[in-house]
């Protein structure tokens, strides 16, 4: 009976020791991440300002500075300060290009409306942005292609998106 109690206490001791070691390791890793995040906060562009799984987040001050620099350098009658896209539409678009084209990247292109592409006549000459997913299913290897590699008619779908609201 004494031998049975000794083995149980030994087992409990080993489990407690392993748990304590695991907690210490997790705490050490968390502290390392926190110190890395403090370093990241110092970098205004290109890294997360706060702990996050999204690579590329920038601070509010960096965004404001970039916006002011843009306004200084690009003005005039065709000035566009920003373009607004609905988050739900963006989410649907990304899901669609991942499914249909096997896209793993989204390109942001800058464009300018002309008399054919402007959604409103007063937008002619205005700058806008459009998105493009890389088409990994194209038989031609052209990621801009509308071909989805299944023999269907070209142009059956789109991996381009442009319908945001521009301001001013």
PDB file of C-alpha atoms in Angstrom:
ATOM      1  CA  UNK A   1       0.000   0.000   0.000  1.00  0.00           C
ATOM      2  CA  UNK A   2       2.849   2.355   0.899  1.00  0.00           C
ATOM      3  CA  UNK A   3       4.469   1.620  -2.487  1.00  0.00           C
ATOM      4  CA  UNK A   4       1.194   2.538  -4.295  1.00  0.00           C
ATOM      5  CA  UNK A   5       1.004   5.931  -2.486  1.00  0.00           C
ATOM      6  CA  UNK A   6       4.656   6.638  -3.316  1.00  0.00           C
ATOM      7  CA  UNK A   7       4.067   5.977  -7.030  1.00  0.00           C
ATOM      8  CA  UNK A   8       0.975   8.236  -7.046  1.00  0.00           C
ATOM      9  CA  UNK A   9       2.844  11.066  -5.315  1.00  0.00           C
ATOM     10  CA  UNK A  10       5.745  10.613  -7.721  1.00  0.00           C
ATOM     11  CA  UNK A  11       3.338  10.783 -10.696  1.00  0.00           C
ATOM     12  CA  UNK A  12       1.632  13.890  -9.277  1.00  0.00           C
ATOM     13  CA  UNK A  13       5.036  15.482  -8.719  1.00  0.00           C
ATOM     14  CA  UNK A  14       6.095  14.817 -12.327  1.00  0.00           C
ATOM     15  CA  UNK A  15       2.808  16.222 -13.699  1.00  0.00           C
ATOM     16  CA  UNK A  16       3.078  19.318 -11.483  1.00  0.00           C
ATOM     17  CA  UNK A  17       6.680  19.834 -12.567  1.00  0.00           C
ATOM     18  CA  UNK A  18       5.796  19.538 -16.262  1.00  0.00           C
ATOM     19  CA  UNK A  19       2.865  21.930 -15.861  1.00  0.00           C
ATOM     20  CA  UNK A  20       5.050  24.474 -14.089  1.00  0.00           C
ATOM     21  CA  UNK A  21       7.715  24.204 -16.830  1.00  0.00           C
ATOM     22  CA  UNK A  22       5.077  24.624 -19.573  1.00  0.00           C
ATOM     23  CA  UNK A  23       3.641  27.695 -17.847  1.00  0.00           C
ATOM     24  CA  UNK A  24       7.102  29.224 -17.516  1.00  0.00           C
ATOM     25  CA  UNK A  25       7.824  28.560 -21.206  1.00  0.00           C
ATOM     26  CA  UNK A  26       4.503  30.110 -22.290  1.00  0.00           C
ATOM     27  CA  UNK A  27       5.169  33.131 -20.081  1.00  0.00           C
ATOM     28  CA  UNK A  28       8.672  33.536 -21.513  1.00  0.00           C
ATOM     29  CA  UNK A  29       7.292  33.358 -25.073  1.00  0.00           C
ATOM     30  CA  UNK A  30       4.565  35.890 -24.229  1.00  0.00           C
ATOM     31  CA  UNK A  31       7.153  38.261 -22.748  1.00  0.00           C
ATOM     32  CA  UNK A  32       9.287  37.920 -25.895  1.00  0.00           C
ATOM     33  CA  UNK A  33       6.269  38.753 -28.058  1.00  0.00           C
ATOM     34  CA  UNK A  34       5.439  41.746 -25.892  1.00  0.00           C
ATOM     35  CA  UNK A  35       8.971  43.105 -26.157  1.00  0.00           C
ATOM     36  CA  UNK A  36       8.881  42.591 -29.943  1.00  0.00           C
ATOM     37  CA  UNK A  37       5.568  44.487 -30.078  1.00  0.00           C
ATOM     38  CA  UNK A  38       7.128  47.421 -28.223  1.00  0.00           C
ATOM     39  CA  UNK A  39       9.892  47.444 -30.849  1.00  0.00           C
ATOM     40  CA  UNK A  40       7.242  47.297 -33.595  1.00  0.00           C
ATOM     41  CA  UNK A  41       5.429  50.292 -32.131  1.00  0.00           C
ATOM     42  CA  UNK A  42       8.533  52.347 -32.764  1.00  0.00           C
ATOM     43  CA  UNK A  43       8.424  51.479 -36.483  1.00  0.00           C
ATOM     44  CA  UNK A  44       5.651  53.598 -37.994  1.00  0.00           C
ATOM     45  CA  UNK A  45       5.409  51.949 -41.407  1.00  0.00           C
ATOM     46  CA  UNK A  46       5.357  48.308 -42.443  1.00  0.00           C
ATOM     47  CA  UNK A  47       4.782  46.531 -39.161  1.00  0.00           C
ATOM     48  CA  UNK A  48       2.001  46.137 -36.651  1.00  0.00           C
ATOM     49  CA  UNK A  49       1.594  49.019 -34.232  1.00  0.00           C
ATOM     50  CA  UNK A  50      -0.170  46.750 -31.746  1.00  0.00           C
ATOM     51  CA  UNK A  51      -0.197  43.003 -31.223  1.00  0.00           C
ATOM     52  CA  UNK A  52      -2.079  41.637 -34.209  1.00  0.00           C
ATOM     53  CA  UNK A  53      -2.022  38.861 -36.773  1.00  0.00           C
ATOM     54  CA  UNK A  54      -2.294  41.396 -39.620  1.00  0.00           C
ATOM     55  CA  UNK A  55       1.054  42.194 -41.177  1.00  0.00           C
ATOM     56  CA  UNK A  56       1.452  45.773 -42.350  1.00  0.00           C
ATOM     57  CA  UNK A  57      -0.753  47.707 -39.938  1.00  0.00           C
ATOM     58  CA  UNK A  58       0.576  51.209 -39.327  1.00  0.00           C
ATOM     59  CA  UNK A  59       0.013  53.744 -36.593  1.00  0.00           C
ATOM     60  CA  UNK A  60      -2.549  56.530 -36.823  1.00  0.00           C
ATOM     61  CA  UNK A  61       0.227  59.135 -36.854  1.00  0.00           C
ATOM     62  CA  UNK A  62       1.973  57.402 -39.785  1.00  0.00           C
ATOM     63  CA  UNK A  63      -1.309  57.255 -41.726  1.00  0.00           C
ATOM     64  CA  UNK A  64      -2.000  60.954 -41.064  1.00  0.00           C
ATOM     65  CA  UNK A  65       1.503  61.914 -42.158  1.00  0.00           C
ATOM     66  CA  UNK A  66       1.241  59.854 -45.351  1.00  0.00           C
ATOM     67  CA  UNK A  67      -2.167  61.411 -46.127  1.00  0.00           C
ATOM     68  CA  UNK A  68      -0.857  64.940 -45.650  1.00  0.00           C
ATOM     69  CA  UNK A  69       2.145  64.210 -47.885  1.00  0.00           C
ATOM     70  CA  UNK A  70      -0.187  62.847 -50.565  1.00  0.00           C
ATOM     71  CA  UNK A  71      -2.432  65.935 -50.377  1.00  0.00           C
ATOM     72  CA  UNK A  72       0.594  68.214 -50.781  1.00  0.00           C
ATOM     73  CA  UNK A  73       1.893  66.345 -53.820  1.00  0.00           C
ATOM     74  CA  UNK A  74      -1.344  65.480 -55.648  1.00  0.00           C
ATOM     75  CA  UNK A  75      -3.978  68.148 -55.997  1.00  0.00           C
ATOM     76  CA  UNK A  76      -5.969  69.856 -58.693  1.00  0.00           C
ATOM     77  CA  UNK A  77      -9.234  69.342 -60.517  1.00  0.00           C
ATOM     78  CA  UNK A  78      -8.841  65.537 -60.668  1.00  0.00           C
ATOM     79  CA  UNK A  79      -7.966  65.185 -56.995  1.00  0.00           C
ATOM     80  CA  UNK A  80      -9.270  62.099 -55.193  1.00  0.00           C
ATOM     81  CA  UNK A  81      -8.579  62.001 -51.465  1.00  0.00           C
ATOM     82  CA  UNK A  82      -9.799  58.473 -50.807  1.00  0.00           C
ATOM     83  CA  UNK A  83     -11.891  55.619 -52.158  1.00  0.00           C
ATOM     84  CA  UNK A  84     -14.417  53.774 -49.990  1.00  0.00           C
ATOM     85  CA  UNK A  85     -15.299  50.105 -50.467  1.00  0.00           C
ATOM     86  CA  UNK A  86     -17.922  48.224 -48.501  1.00  0.00           C
ATOM     87  CA  UNK A  87     -16.253  45.685 -46.158  1.00  0.00           C
ATOM     88  CA  UNK A  88     -18.833  43.022 -46.989  1.00  0.00           C
ATOM     89  CA  UNK A  89     -18.228  43.450 -50.730  1.00  0.00           C
ATOM     90  CA  UNK A  90     -14.470  43.223 -50.152  1.00  0.00           C
ATOM     91  CA  UNK A  91     -14.913  40.054 -48.112  1.00  0.00           C
ATOM     92  CA  UNK A  92     -17.103  38.495 -50.843  1.00  0.00           C
ATOM     93  CA  UNK A  93     -14.601  39.532 -53.515  1.00  0.00           C
ATOM     94  CA  UNK A  94     -11.664  37.977 -51.666  1.00  0.00           C
ATOM     95  CA  UNK A  95     -13.594  34.749 -51.040  1.00  0.00           C
ATOM     96  CA  UNK A  96     -14.564  34.616 -54.734  1.00  0.00           C
ATOM     97  CA  UNK A  97     -11.059  35.135 -56.126  1.00  0.00           C
ATOM     98  CA  UNK A  98      -9.609  32.617 -53.671  1.00  0.00           C
ATOM     99  CA  UNK A  99     -12.187  30.033 -54.755  1.00  0.00           C
ATOM    100  CA  UNK A 100     -12.466  30.747 -58.484  1.00  0.00           C
ATOM    101  CA  UNK A 101      -8.894  31.775 -59.338  1.00  0.00           C
ATOM    102  CA  UNK A 102      -6.972  30.240 -56.399  1.00  0.00           C
ATOM    103  CA  UNK A 103      -5.665  33.749 -55.673  1.00  0.00           C
ATOM    104  CA  UNK A 104      -3.348  34.188 -52.738  1.00  0.00           C
ATOM    105  CA  UNK A 105      -2.586  37.851 -53.420  1.00  0.00           C
ATOM    106  CA  UNK A 106      -4.620  41.000 -54.052  1.00  0.00           C
ATOM    107  CA  UNK A 107      -3.019  43.754 -56.106  1.00  0.00           C
ATOM    108  CA  UNK A 108      -4.136  47.377 -55.700  1.00  0.00           C
ATOM    109  CA  UNK A 109      -3.834  49.305 -58.949  1.00  0.00           C
ATOM    110  CA  UNK A 110      -4.267  53.018 -59.536  1.00  0.00           C
ATOM    111  CA  UNK A 111      -6.261  54.147 -62.517  1.00  0.00           C
ATOM    112  CA  UNK A 112      -7.902  57.207 -64.011  1.00  0.00           C
ATOM    113  CA  UNK A 113     -11.441  57.367 -65.324  1.00  0.00           C
ATOM    114  CA  UNK A 114     -12.040  58.422 -68.906  1.00  0.00           C
ATOM    115  CA  UNK A 115     -15.271  58.992 -70.864  1.00  0.00           C
ATOM    116  CA  UNK A 116     -15.818  55.208 -71.180  1.00  0.00           C
ATOM    117  CA  UNK A 117     -14.949  54.024 -67.656  1.00  0.00           C
ATOM    118  CA  UNK A 118     -16.312  56.860 -65.489  1.00  0.00           C
ATOM    119  CA  UNK A 119     -19.401  55.763 -63.526  1.00  0.00           C
ATOM    120  CA  UNK A 120     -20.560  59.406 -63.569  1.00  0.00           C
ATOM    121  CA  UNK A 121     -19.611  62.043 -66.153  1.00  0.00           C
ATOM    122  CA  UNK A 122     -18.167  64.284 -63.429  1.00  0.00           C
ATOM    123  CA  UNK A 123     -15.700  61.494 -62.467  1.00  0.00           C
ATOM    124  CA  UNK A 124     -13.896  61.740 -65.843  1.00  0.00           C
ATOM    125  CA  UNK A 125     -10.225  62.427 -65.118  1.00  0.00           C
ATOM    126  CA  UNK A 126     -10.477  61.360 -61.481  1.00  0.00           C
ATOM    127  CA  UNK A 127      -8.030  58.914 -59.943  1.00  0.00           C
ATOM    128  CA  UNK A 128      -9.354  55.662 -58.521  1.00  0.00           C
ATOM    129  CA  UNK A 129      -8.107  52.275 -57.412  1.00  0.00           C
ATOM    130  CA  UNK A 130      -9.058  48.788 -58.475  1.00  0.00           C
ATOM    131  CA  UNK A 131      -8.176  45.391 -57.106  1.00  0.00           C
ATOM    132  CA  UNK A 132      -6.893  42.344 -58.931  1.00  0.00           C
ATOM    133  CA  UNK A 133      -6.412  38.840 -57.610  1.00  0.00           C
ATOM    134  CA  UNK A 134      -3.616  36.747 -59.095  1.00  0.00           C
ATOM    135  CA  UNK A 135      -5.193  34.056 -61.268  1.00  0.00           C
ATOM    136  CA  UNK A 136      -3.355  30.823 -60.499  1.00  0.00           C
ATOM    137  CA  UNK A 137      -5.750  28.740 -62.647  1.00  0.00           C
ATOM    138  CA  UNK A 138      -5.085  30.448 -65.986  1.00  0.00           C
ATOM    139  CA  UNK A 139      -3.884  28.082 -68.706  1.00  0.00           C
ATOM    140  CA  UNK A 140      -1.770  30.879 -70.176  1.00  0.00           C
ATOM    141  CA  UNK A 141       0.026  31.627 -66.899  1.00  0.00           C
ATOM    142  CA  UNK A 142      -1.224  35.225 -67.065  1.00  0.00           C
ATOM    143  CA  UNK A 143      -2.469  36.125 -63.582  1.00  0.00           C
ATOM    144  CA  UNK A 144      -4.515  39.010 -65.032  1.00  0.00           C
ATOM    145  CA  UNK A 145      -6.488  36.619 -67.231  1.00  0.00           C
ATOM    146  CA  UNK A 146     -10.194  35.979 -66.762  1.00  0.00           C
ATOM    147  CA  UNK A 147      -9.583  32.360 -67.835  1.00  0.00           C
ATOM    148  CA  UNK A 148     -10.367  29.967 -64.974  1.00  0.00           C
ATOM    149  CA  UNK A 149      -8.669  26.976 -66.564  1.00  0.00           C
ATOM    150  CA  UNK A 150     -11.792  24.840 -66.954  1.00  0.00           C
ATOM    151  CA  UNK A 151     -12.464  25.387 -70.658  1.00  0.00           C
ATOM    152  CA  UNK A 152     -15.312  27.852 -70.061  1.00  0.00           C
ATOM    153  CA  UNK A 153     -15.653  30.969 -72.161  1.00  0.00           C
ATOM    154  CA  UNK A 154     -13.048  33.695 -71.537  1.00  0.00           C
ATOM    155  CA  UNK A 155     -14.441  36.613 -69.617  1.00  0.00           C
ATOM    156  CA  UNK A 156     -16.727  34.355 -67.581  1.00  0.00           C
ATOM    157  CA  UNK A 157     -16.209  36.168 -64.313  1.00  0.00           C
ATOM    158  CA  UNK A 158     -13.820  38.778 -63.087  1.00  0.00           C
ATOM    159  CA  UNK A 159     -10.844  38.953 -60.800  1.00  0.00           C
ATOM    160  CA  UNK A 160     -10.998  42.784 -60.958  1.00  0.00           C
ATOM    161  CA  UNK A 161     -12.959  45.005 -58.555  1.00  0.00           C
ATOM    162  CA  UNK A 162     -13.671  48.750 -58.864  1.00  0.00           C
ATOM    163  CA  UNK A 163     -16.852  50.257 -57.515  1.00  0.00           C
ATOM    164  CA  UNK A 164     -15.855  52.295 -54.514  1.00  0.00           C
ATOM    165  CA  UNK A 165     -17.114  55.746 -53.730  1.00  0.00           C
ATOM    166  CA  UNK A 166     -14.461  58.413 -54.335  1.00  0.00           C
ATOM    167  CA  UNK A 167     -14.164  61.626 -52.395  1.00  0.00           C
ATOM    168  CA  UNK A 168     -14.214  64.575 -52.930  1.00  0.00           C
TER     169      UNK A 168
END
